[in-house]
Structure formats: C-alpha cells, structure tokens
C-alpha cells in the first residue's frame, strides 16, 4: 500500500517525521502521471480546503484518478458551513458530554482531534464518533461549556496553526492511523490490495470461522491480496482498505449495516452491500420478489392481524410455518400444529412486527444451500436437519444451539434444476454473494430463503469445489477494483 501526503508548501511537515512520501498539492495537481498504475492513499494536508482552492482540487482530482483521499470534497463541503453539519451535532454533543466525568469536570474552549484520536483517552469515544462523521486528518472543535456542553464550531485545523507539541501529537496519530494491525510479521511480497474482513471473535454462530478466514487469507495472498480482520471499533479505519467482506451476522439495526454503507460511500467493493442486506433481511419482501419473478416459493399467506389466521389455516393446512420477517439462523421461525398454537404465537409476535408470513410446511431431510457469487454458482451443500428436529438449527434446546450435519457436493454433482433456480433467485437480489436455501420435494423445488450473509467455512461449503471457492471470491473483489 502506498501512502502519499500532500502539503500546501514544502516544509509544512518534517519529512523525517513520517516514512511516507510527501509532496506539495501543486506537484500532485500538475503531474497526473506521478502515480500512474498505482492506487495510493492520499492524505491531503493542504493549508486551505476552500472551494476551488488547491486543497479542494487535490481531493477532487484524487477521486477522478481513482486514489483514495482524506478529506474528501464532500467532507470539505460539509464543514464549510454550520448549517451543513448541524444534523450531526445532537449525536456528537451527547458523546461529548459523556466525556465530562473522565475529564474531571470542565471542558476546554476547543479540542484538536487528529485522525479520530483525541488528546487523551478520555476523549476516545467522542473523537471516534467525530471521525466517523467527518473523516479529516485534523479537526478543531470549539466548545461552549455549561451544564450541557455544546459545540459551536467544527473546522479543519491546518498544520500552520499547530504548536510544536500539537505537531508531535499529529505525527504520532498519523502513524497510528496508517499502521496495520494483526499483520503477519513474516517478510512477504507487497500486496496489490488490502481487504478488510469484519468479524466478531465472540459471535456464537459466525458465518465464517476465524480458521476459515485465515485459510482465505493464504489463498488471497497468492493473488496479491492482503486480508486483515477488523472489528466494529475499526469503522474510522475502513477507508484504509480497498474492499470489505462482512463476516458477522448482518442486521439493518446494527453496526454491520453502517460498515456496508460506509464502504459503499467510499466506492469500495463490499459483501454484503447495503441494498442486499435490506432485501434479504426481510422475508416478506423476499417472498413477493421471488413470486414476482416466477421463482417457485412455498404457498404463503401474509399475516397482518388476527383476522388473517383462519385464512392461513384454511389455505395452508397444519402444521404450517410462521416467520418473523427479520430473523436469521432459524430464529423467529416456528411451526404451529393447531389453530390455537398459531393464534398464541402470532399474537405474541404481532406485538413487535406489523407483518408475519405463514408458509406451507414442507418436511425434508435436508435443505440445499447453493452459494451464488456475481450471478454464478459457487458451491453446493446439503444442510441436514438437527437431530429430532425439523430445522437445520435447533434453538429450543438449553445451552448451545444444536446444528445438523452437512454433505458437500461439486457443482457438477448438483441437480441442474436446483442450480438454475438458485441462480435465478440470487440474481433478483443483486451481484454479490448469496446463499439460496432450497427444498427439493416430490411436488417440486422451492426457494425458502435467499441469505445475504451465507456461511462460508473451510471444509464445509468449500469441500466440493475446494479452493476455487476462495479464488473466485477474491477475484470478484479484484474485478470490481480494476474496472
């Protein structure tokens, strides 16, 4: 990875203070061929970011040259007037006031935040959030203290206005920002690209194990790609990478969606992308989308209130399956064997969701899971039902969820009709990575669900197609970076 630092004048930043290349914004603007064939990360430390200034044009042209840059032109515009950033102030002021106890009482009249790092640990929460809102190398926040401290101004802090002590802290923060975590200490060839992989090491049922992601990193390294795990605390660092692979269970209401949105805003290839998350998370939407595109799904009845329960019972019979629209890993999916069971379950769930869906119960010994990437089949596996249960994961036992086994297949061994239907279903969603769950019954093949965040583990989903699965995944990102 190549870091390049732009300054307004030579000497604005001591060249011995950082190992990275330092050039003036004038040289960057007037020599477009300087970094031809490279994808440098640009840190723009111009003395002015005013509209149509050299600093402004440096970030604007960095974008056109395919270079990642901070601050972006959008950030420059956002911070040009209070009315453009005032929507951020309630959240920032809340975080600011939470710092009071750790600071020991009063706030200073202003604070400098460099690369999302404050002057002490007490500022950590506020500084991270500020950088999340406005990714800029150096910001100055003016504060009016009182019973509730308020922010009167947020602006850029140029190098020329920093004291010697502040410059020393700035260069330390620069080093922290540009450094890599969890990097293998062994000597290796420089990677063409660096991919972030969002993980939660404590997640009970992660979509990929850490061991599987380490296997992917070895495959990716042979293709000139460095894979680095990140966690939810690393949102401010996301733009340091070229692409993002989310390997936490996704939800519209948690940080995974925020990561996906940020990656999309940065122009980074991302799995799962925000639109796929929105579409796949909701089973009501999925059912209507599949039906509208003539993809076979089980007979389904929408439940909008108690009045729809008898209709569902009449059309689907018992037992039937009731589902909360937003659920994962078989949670929020229950079987009802009588009308009384259906009423009790629906009454409880309708307190939290305005809509439910009921589907005909299709008992099978396994579900097909077909992985689809970029509109093409990737892997095929049978997920077997949990022992003495009708789902592949049994959450009703005490303690750890009970999972059924699996059988892996090559794509050549998989029935063509199963693959074709899975690909049709995935293409309705988008161009990313999807896991299509299919039931193969005597009455036909039915799509049960399309998952935006499918399991992908070494020795399971890749057992049929071997490392081709990981190679295709890596190539998917590379293709989009090189377009």
XYZ file of C-alpha atoms in Angstrom:
483
model
C 0.000 0.000 0.000
C 1.354 3.454 -0.942
C 0.617 6.403 1.322
C 1.172 9.889 -0.087
C 0.920 13.081 1.964
C 0.057 16.378 0.285
C 1.045 19.680 1.880
C 0.493 23.290 0.871
C 4.213 24.113 0.943
C 7.450 22.224 1.292
C 8.448 22.166 4.913
C 4.892 22.205 6.299
C 5.585 18.699 7.605
C 9.027 17.472 8.575
C 9.987 14.732 6.118
C 11.803 12.858 8.882
C 8.597 12.660 10.910
C 6.986 10.075 8.621
C 8.242 7.332 6.302
C 5.672 8.250 3.659
C 6.187 10.294 0.511
C 5.445 13.999 1.000
C 4.766 16.261 -1.993
C 3.045 19.615 -2.428
C -0.509 19.776 -3.679
C 0.790 21.823 -6.620
C 3.084 18.960 -7.708
C 0.233 16.485 -7.310
C -2.112 18.609 -9.427
C 0.339 19.375 -12.211
C 1.867 15.900 -12.574
C -1.046 13.485 -13.065
C 1.307 10.720 -14.203
C 3.206 10.632 -10.899
C 1.284 7.607 -9.599
C 0.100 6.062 -12.846
C -0.587 2.367 -12.413
C -0.753 2.743 -8.624
C -3.619 3.210 -6.187
C -2.120 5.393 -3.452
C -3.890 6.511 -0.310
C -3.772 10.299 -0.221
C -3.719 12.340 2.982
C -4.421 15.923 1.966
C -2.838 18.342 4.473
C -3.319 21.484 2.402
C -3.467 24.737 4.323
C -6.872 25.550 2.801
C -9.789 23.399 1.673
C -11.888 26.319 0.461
C -13.955 25.838 -2.680
C -11.715 25.842 -5.789
C -8.526 26.133 -3.736
C -5.572 23.853 -4.481
C -6.512 21.762 -1.489
C -10.029 21.392 -2.847
C -8.833 20.458 -6.338
C -6.298 17.971 -4.926
C -9.071 15.912 -3.333
C -11.356 16.377 -6.328
C -8.746 15.118 -8.802
C -7.644 12.336 -6.459
C -11.149 10.970 -6.780
C -11.054 11.192 -10.574
C -7.681 9.414 -10.622
C -9.022 6.527 -8.572
C -6.967 7.486 -5.495
C -8.454 7.171 -2.006
C -8.220 10.545 -0.252
C -8.994 12.227 3.052
C -10.582 14.634 3.435
C -12.926 14.099 0.527
C -14.536 17.012 -1.301
C -17.824 16.020 0.351
C -16.255 16.462 3.798
C -14.840 19.830 2.766
C -18.287 20.999 1.694
C -19.966 19.556 4.807
C -17.666 21.554 7.086
C -17.841 24.774 5.078
C -20.955 25.993 6.925
C -22.617 25.094 10.221
C -25.998 24.571 8.552
C -24.452 21.745 6.518
C -23.207 19.806 9.540
C -25.712 20.774 12.228
C -27.570 17.454 11.839
C -24.502 15.752 13.329
C -24.420 17.934 16.455
C -27.009 16.192 18.681
C -25.168 12.860 18.480
C -21.742 14.497 18.826
C -22.805 16.622 21.801
C -24.227 13.576 23.541
C -20.886 11.770 23.130
C -19.025 14.918 24.210
C -20.945 15.240 27.461
C -20.318 11.608 28.309
C -16.619 12.504 28.444
C -17.104 15.007 31.263
C -16.549 12.631 34.189
C -13.358 11.203 32.717
C -12.061 14.710 32.009
C -12.621 15.695 35.609
C -15.231 18.396 35.092
C -14.858 21.404 32.815
C -14.274 21.293 29.058
C -11.611 23.353 27.286
C -12.776 26.004 24.849
C -11.533 23.869 21.954
C -10.037 20.464 21.287
C -7.962 19.122 18.392
C -8.818 15.692 17.035
C -6.275 14.082 14.708
C -7.321 11.060 12.614
C -10.109 10.288 15.088
C -7.777 10.436 18.109
C -8.177 12.967 20.894
C -5.515 14.435 23.202
C -6.147 11.767 25.849
C -8.043 8.507 26.352
C -10.907 10.418 27.974
C -11.755 11.853 24.534
C -11.720 8.473 22.779
C -15.464 7.958 22.324
C -16.084 11.493 21.097
C -13.036 11.542 18.807
C -14.013 8.260 17.126
C -17.545 9.482 16.507
C -16.294 12.800 15.132
C -14.043 10.956 12.687
C -16.942 8.718 11.762
C -18.919 11.808 10.754
C -16.065 13.782 9.198
C -13.024 11.879 8.022
C -10.354 14.524 8.079
C -6.733 14.457 9.231
C -7.044 17.328 11.712
C -10.201 18.886 13.121
C -10.754 21.578 15.721
C -13.949 21.553 17.759
C -14.969 24.721 19.610
C -16.923 24.052 22.813
C -19.197 26.200 24.966
C -19.189 24.727 28.441
C -22.168 24.691 30.787
C -24.483 22.184 32.457
C -24.713 20.711 28.962
C -21.665 21.442 26.800
C -22.468 22.469 23.228
C -20.418 22.544 20.046
C -20.224 25.995 18.498
C -17.998 25.130 15.537
C -16.280 22.251 13.765
C -13.497 23.160 11.381
C -10.243 21.984 9.872
C -7.017 22.637 11.769
C -4.152 23.328 9.346
C -0.561 22.382 10.152
C 0.469 26.054 10.169
C -1.743 26.720 13.197
C -0.413 23.801 15.240
C 2.063 24.306 18.046
C 5.220 22.181 18.158
C 3.565 19.966 20.763
C 0.456 19.541 18.595
C 2.566 18.676 15.540
C 4.296 15.983 17.560
C 0.928 14.523 18.580
C -0.322 14.853 14.999
C 2.562 12.797 13.584
C 2.006 10.143 16.275
C -1.679 9.962 15.317
C -0.709 9.795 11.642
C 1.466 6.777 12.379
C -1.351 5.102 14.323
C -3.832 5.753 11.521
C -1.642 4.379 8.755
C -0.303 1.372 10.652
C -1.703 -2.096 10.210
C -2.999 -4.347 12.976
C -2.774 -8.164 13.049
C -0.219 -8.112 10.258
C 1.866 -11.241 9.873
C 5.369 -10.334 10.963
C 6.992 -12.580 8.356
C 8.601 -10.947 5.345
C 6.417 -11.199 2.263
C 5.868 -9.561 -1.062
C 3.908 -6.331 -1.075
C 0.207 -6.890 -1.719
C -1.612 -5.206 -4.575
C -4.735 -4.810 -2.495
C -5.785 -4.938 1.127
C -9.203 -6.354 2.074
C -10.855 -5.736 5.436
C -12.852 -8.600 6.936
C -15.341 -7.555 9.617
C -15.511 -10.175 12.377
C -16.764 -10.605 15.926
C -14.476 -13.131 17.644
C -17.142 -13.731 20.303
C -20.064 -14.450 17.959
C -21.729 -17.767 18.727
C -22.674 -18.688 15.134
C -20.436 -16.631 12.849
C -20.866 -17.023 9.075
C -17.154 -17.894 8.790
C -14.793 -19.173 11.467
C -11.514 -17.383 12.110
C -9.703 -20.518 10.888
C -11.624 -20.347 7.604
C -10.755 -16.692 7.129
C -7.093 -17.480 7.754
C -7.363 -20.112 5.007
C -8.851 -17.496 2.687
C -6.013 -15.108 3.512
C -3.494 -17.727 2.374
C -5.344 -18.220 -0.912
C -5.740 -14.459 -1.394
C -2.048 -13.832 -0.669
C -1.157 -15.933 -3.725
C -3.277 -13.481 -5.748
C -1.545 -10.384 -4.355
C -4.196 -9.606 -1.756
C -3.712 -8.976 1.951
C -6.665 -9.939 4.158
C -6.912 -8.229 7.531
C -9.577 -8.802 10.190
C -11.234 -5.752 11.695
C -13.895 -5.362 14.378
C -16.748 -2.964 14.993
C -14.340 -0.462 16.603
C -12.478 -0.028 13.308
C -15.042 1.951 11.314
C -12.762 5.030 11.259
C -10.028 2.880 9.651
C -12.225 1.375 6.960
C -11.111 3.720 4.188
C -7.547 2.442 4.654
C -8.613 -0.696 2.789
C -9.598 -1.450 -0.775
C -12.590 -3.734 -0.117
C -14.764 -5.077 2.701
C -16.019 -8.607 3.385
C -18.524 -8.713 6.266
C -18.273 -11.929 8.255
C -20.597 -11.060 11.106
C -24.293 -11.832 11.118
C -25.795 -8.804 9.404
C -28.671 -6.652 10.583
C -30.070 -3.360 9.382
C -30.183 -2.169 13.003
C -26.567 -2.805 13.987
C -23.051 -1.735 13.023
C -22.768 -4.183 10.089
C -25.119 -2.033 8.014
C -23.151 1.075 8.946
C -19.950 -0.587 7.750
C -21.604 -1.589 4.482
C -22.891 1.953 3.905
C -19.508 3.486 4.662
C -17.774 1.085 2.271
C -20.291 1.918 -0.438
C -19.799 5.646 0.135
C -16.046 5.136 -0.234
C -16.555 3.360 -3.563
C -15.254 0.084 -2.126
C -16.483 -3.319 -3.315
C -18.384 -4.788 -0.368
C -20.049 -8.065 0.562
C -22.705 -7.681 1.866
C -23.739 -4.461 0.164
C -26.426 -2.359 1.903
C -29.178 -2.995 -0.665
C -28.687 -6.767 -0.484
C -28.872 -6.554 3.303
C -32.149 -4.652 3.090
C -33.630 -7.048 0.555
C -32.523 -10.327 2.116
C -33.187 -9.409 5.721
C -36.936 -9.177 5.182
C -38.790 -12.394 4.381
C -41.949 -10.537 3.356
C -40.041 -8.661 0.674
C -38.201 -11.809 -0.433
C -41.404 -13.788 -0.854
C -43.043 -11.122 -3.023
C -39.864 -10.565 -5.050
C -39.495 -14.279 -5.801
C -43.158 -14.639 -6.725
C -42.994 -11.576 -8.999
C -40.033 -13.125 -10.850
C -41.629 -16.574 -11.166
C -39.167 -18.171 -8.762
C -41.012 -21.053 -7.025
C -41.671 -20.495 -3.316
C -43.854 -22.451 -0.856
C -47.551 -21.474 -0.699
C -47.590 -18.378 1.508
C -50.125 -16.208 3.332
C -49.364 -12.756 4.704
C -50.449 -12.195 8.303
C -51.301 -8.552 9.019
C -53.515 -9.192 12.017
C -55.610 -11.837 13.843
C -58.153 -11.816 11.017
C -55.667 -13.468 8.663
C -55.013 -16.513 10.841
C -58.046 -18.570 9.779
C -57.266 -17.759 6.141
C -53.756 -19.111 6.622
C -55.062 -22.234 8.329
C -57.580 -22.859 5.551
C -55.159 -22.311 2.665
C -52.035 -23.943 4.102
C -53.346 -26.577 6.498
C -51.497 -27.787 9.574
C -48.779 -27.938 10.512
C -47.638 -24.650 8.980
C -44.576 -22.470 9.486
C -44.831 -18.934 10.900
C -41.995 -16.488 10.346
C -40.958 -13.085 11.653
C -39.855 -11.067 8.576
C -36.451 -10.103 10.041
C -34.720 -13.159 11.505
C -31.636 -15.305 10.965
C -30.220 -18.753 11.773
C -33.730 -20.263 12.089
C -34.628 -17.840 14.887
C -38.066 -16.311 14.565
C -39.256 -19.344 12.585
C -41.729 -21.632 14.382
C -44.023 -24.489 13.455
C -47.678 -24.336 14.503
C -49.665 -27.584 14.541
C -53.081 -26.224 15.519
C -55.090 -23.031 15.182
C -54.679 -22.378 18.919
C -50.877 -22.647 18.612
C -50.940 -20.342 15.600
C -53.057 -17.751 17.454
C -50.819 -17.792 20.531
C -47.625 -17.451 18.524
C -48.957 -14.812 16.104
C -50.468 -12.721 18.907
C -47.090 -12.588 20.639
C -45.092 -11.787 17.511
C -47.533 -9.178 16.176
C -46.717 -7.059 19.225
C -43.281 -6.423 17.681
C -43.928 -6.765 13.941
C -46.828 -5.445 11.890
C -46.474 -8.294 9.401
C -45.747 -12.017 9.625
C -45.744 -14.669 6.948
C -47.147 -18.171 7.144
C -45.933 -20.872 4.744
C -46.897 -24.417 3.946
C -44.793 -26.899 5.915
C -42.537 -28.872 3.564
C -40.742 -31.568 5.556
C -37.400 -32.713 4.099
C -34.306 -34.441 5.459
C -32.100 -31.615 4.221
C -32.076 -28.147 2.653
C -29.967 -27.413 -0.379
C -27.719 -24.403 0.116
C -26.423 -23.090 -3.192
C -23.838 -20.345 -2.984
C -24.120 -17.779 -5.768
C -21.476 -15.111 -6.388
C -21.782 -12.427 -9.037
C -24.759 -14.241 -10.580
C -22.859 -17.548 -10.961
C -22.981 -20.732 -8.837
C -20.160 -21.002 -6.283
C -20.807 -24.049 -4.073
C -23.435 -26.649 -3.233
C -24.109 -28.363 0.084
C -26.858 -30.241 1.926
C -27.638 -28.862 5.379
C -29.134 -31.747 7.349
C -31.870 -31.203 9.910
C -30.820 -31.051 13.551
C -31.343 -34.298 15.444
C -35.049 -34.945 16.142
C -35.906 -31.501 14.796
C -37.436 -30.070 11.627
C -34.871 -27.242 11.140
C -31.126 -27.248 10.460
C -30.537 -25.352 13.720
C -32.434 -26.147 16.908
C -32.567 -23.174 19.283
C -35.141 -24.803 21.573
C -32.628 -26.929 23.471
C -30.974 -25.432 26.517
C -27.449 -24.123 26.065
C -25.636 -24.004 22.742
C -27.780 -24.244 19.556
C -27.827 -27.742 18.045
C -26.865 -27.855 14.364
C -27.418 -30.667 11.894
C -24.626 -32.071 9.762
C -23.824 -31.401 6.131
C -22.931 -33.111 2.866
C -20.920 -31.213 0.277
C -21.213 -31.619 -3.487
C -19.393 -30.431 -6.550
C -21.478 -28.217 -8.802
C -21.312 -30.952 -11.442
C -22.974 -33.392 -8.996
C -25.763 -30.966 -8.127
C -29.085 -31.228 -9.999
C -29.139 -28.658 -12.788
C -32.653 -27.503 -11.896
C -31.588 -26.766 -8.315
C -28.668 -24.641 -9.514
C -30.734 -22.838 -12.144
C -33.450 -21.863 -9.661
C -30.865 -20.740 -7.104
C -29.111 -18.532 -9.653
C -32.436 -17.019 -10.765
C -33.320 -16.241 -7.158
C -29.938 -14.672 -6.370
C -29.955 -12.509 -9.484
C -33.209 -10.962 -8.262
C -31.278 -9.617 -5.270
C -28.032 -8.333 -6.754
C -24.500 -9.103 -7.830
C -22.919 -10.116 -4.514
C -22.582 -13.330 -2.504
C -25.787 -15.122 -1.566
C -26.776 -18.447 -0.048
C -30.005 -19.750 -1.569
C -31.904 -22.263 0.582
C -33.948 -24.717 -1.465
C -36.237 -27.619 -0.601
C -36.384 -30.478 -3.081
C -39.749 -32.219 -2.630
C -41.830 -34.751 -4.608
C -44.052 -31.813 -5.621
C -41.195 -29.666 -6.920
C -38.306 -27.420 -5.955
C -38.964 -24.372 -3.779
C -36.802 -21.453 -2.699
C -37.165 -20.997 1.053
C -34.828 -18.081 1.531
C -32.009 -16.033 -0.009
C -29.322 -15.159 2.535
C -27.093 -12.118 2.035
C -24.605 -13.348 4.649
C -24.220 -17.074 3.919
C -21.949 -19.408 5.830
C -18.618 -19.972 4.124
C -16.348 -22.304 6.038
C -13.273 -24.262 5.021
C -14.089 -27.959 4.968
C -17.835 -27.435 4.573
C -19.087 -25.077 1.870
C -15.779 -25.354 0.004
C -15.442 -29.124 0.311
C -16.918 -29.747 -3.148
C -15.206 -27.063 -5.232
C -12.118 -26.778 -2.964
C -10.030 -23.580 -3.166
C -11.844 -22.483 -6.326
C -14.468 -21.070 -3.943
C -11.940 -18.760 -2.269
C -10.197 -17.910 -5.533
C -13.483 -16.832 -7.128
C -14.365 -14.781 -4.041
C -11.030 -12.952 -4.193
C -11.338 -12.429 -7.938
C -14.820 -10.950 -7.503
C -13.327 -8.124 -5.463
C -10.328 -7.681 -7.751
C -12.508 -7.460 -10.868
C -14.520 -4.642 -9.356
C -11.441 -2.787 -8.196
C -9.876 -2.964 -11.654
C -12.904 -1.975 -13.701
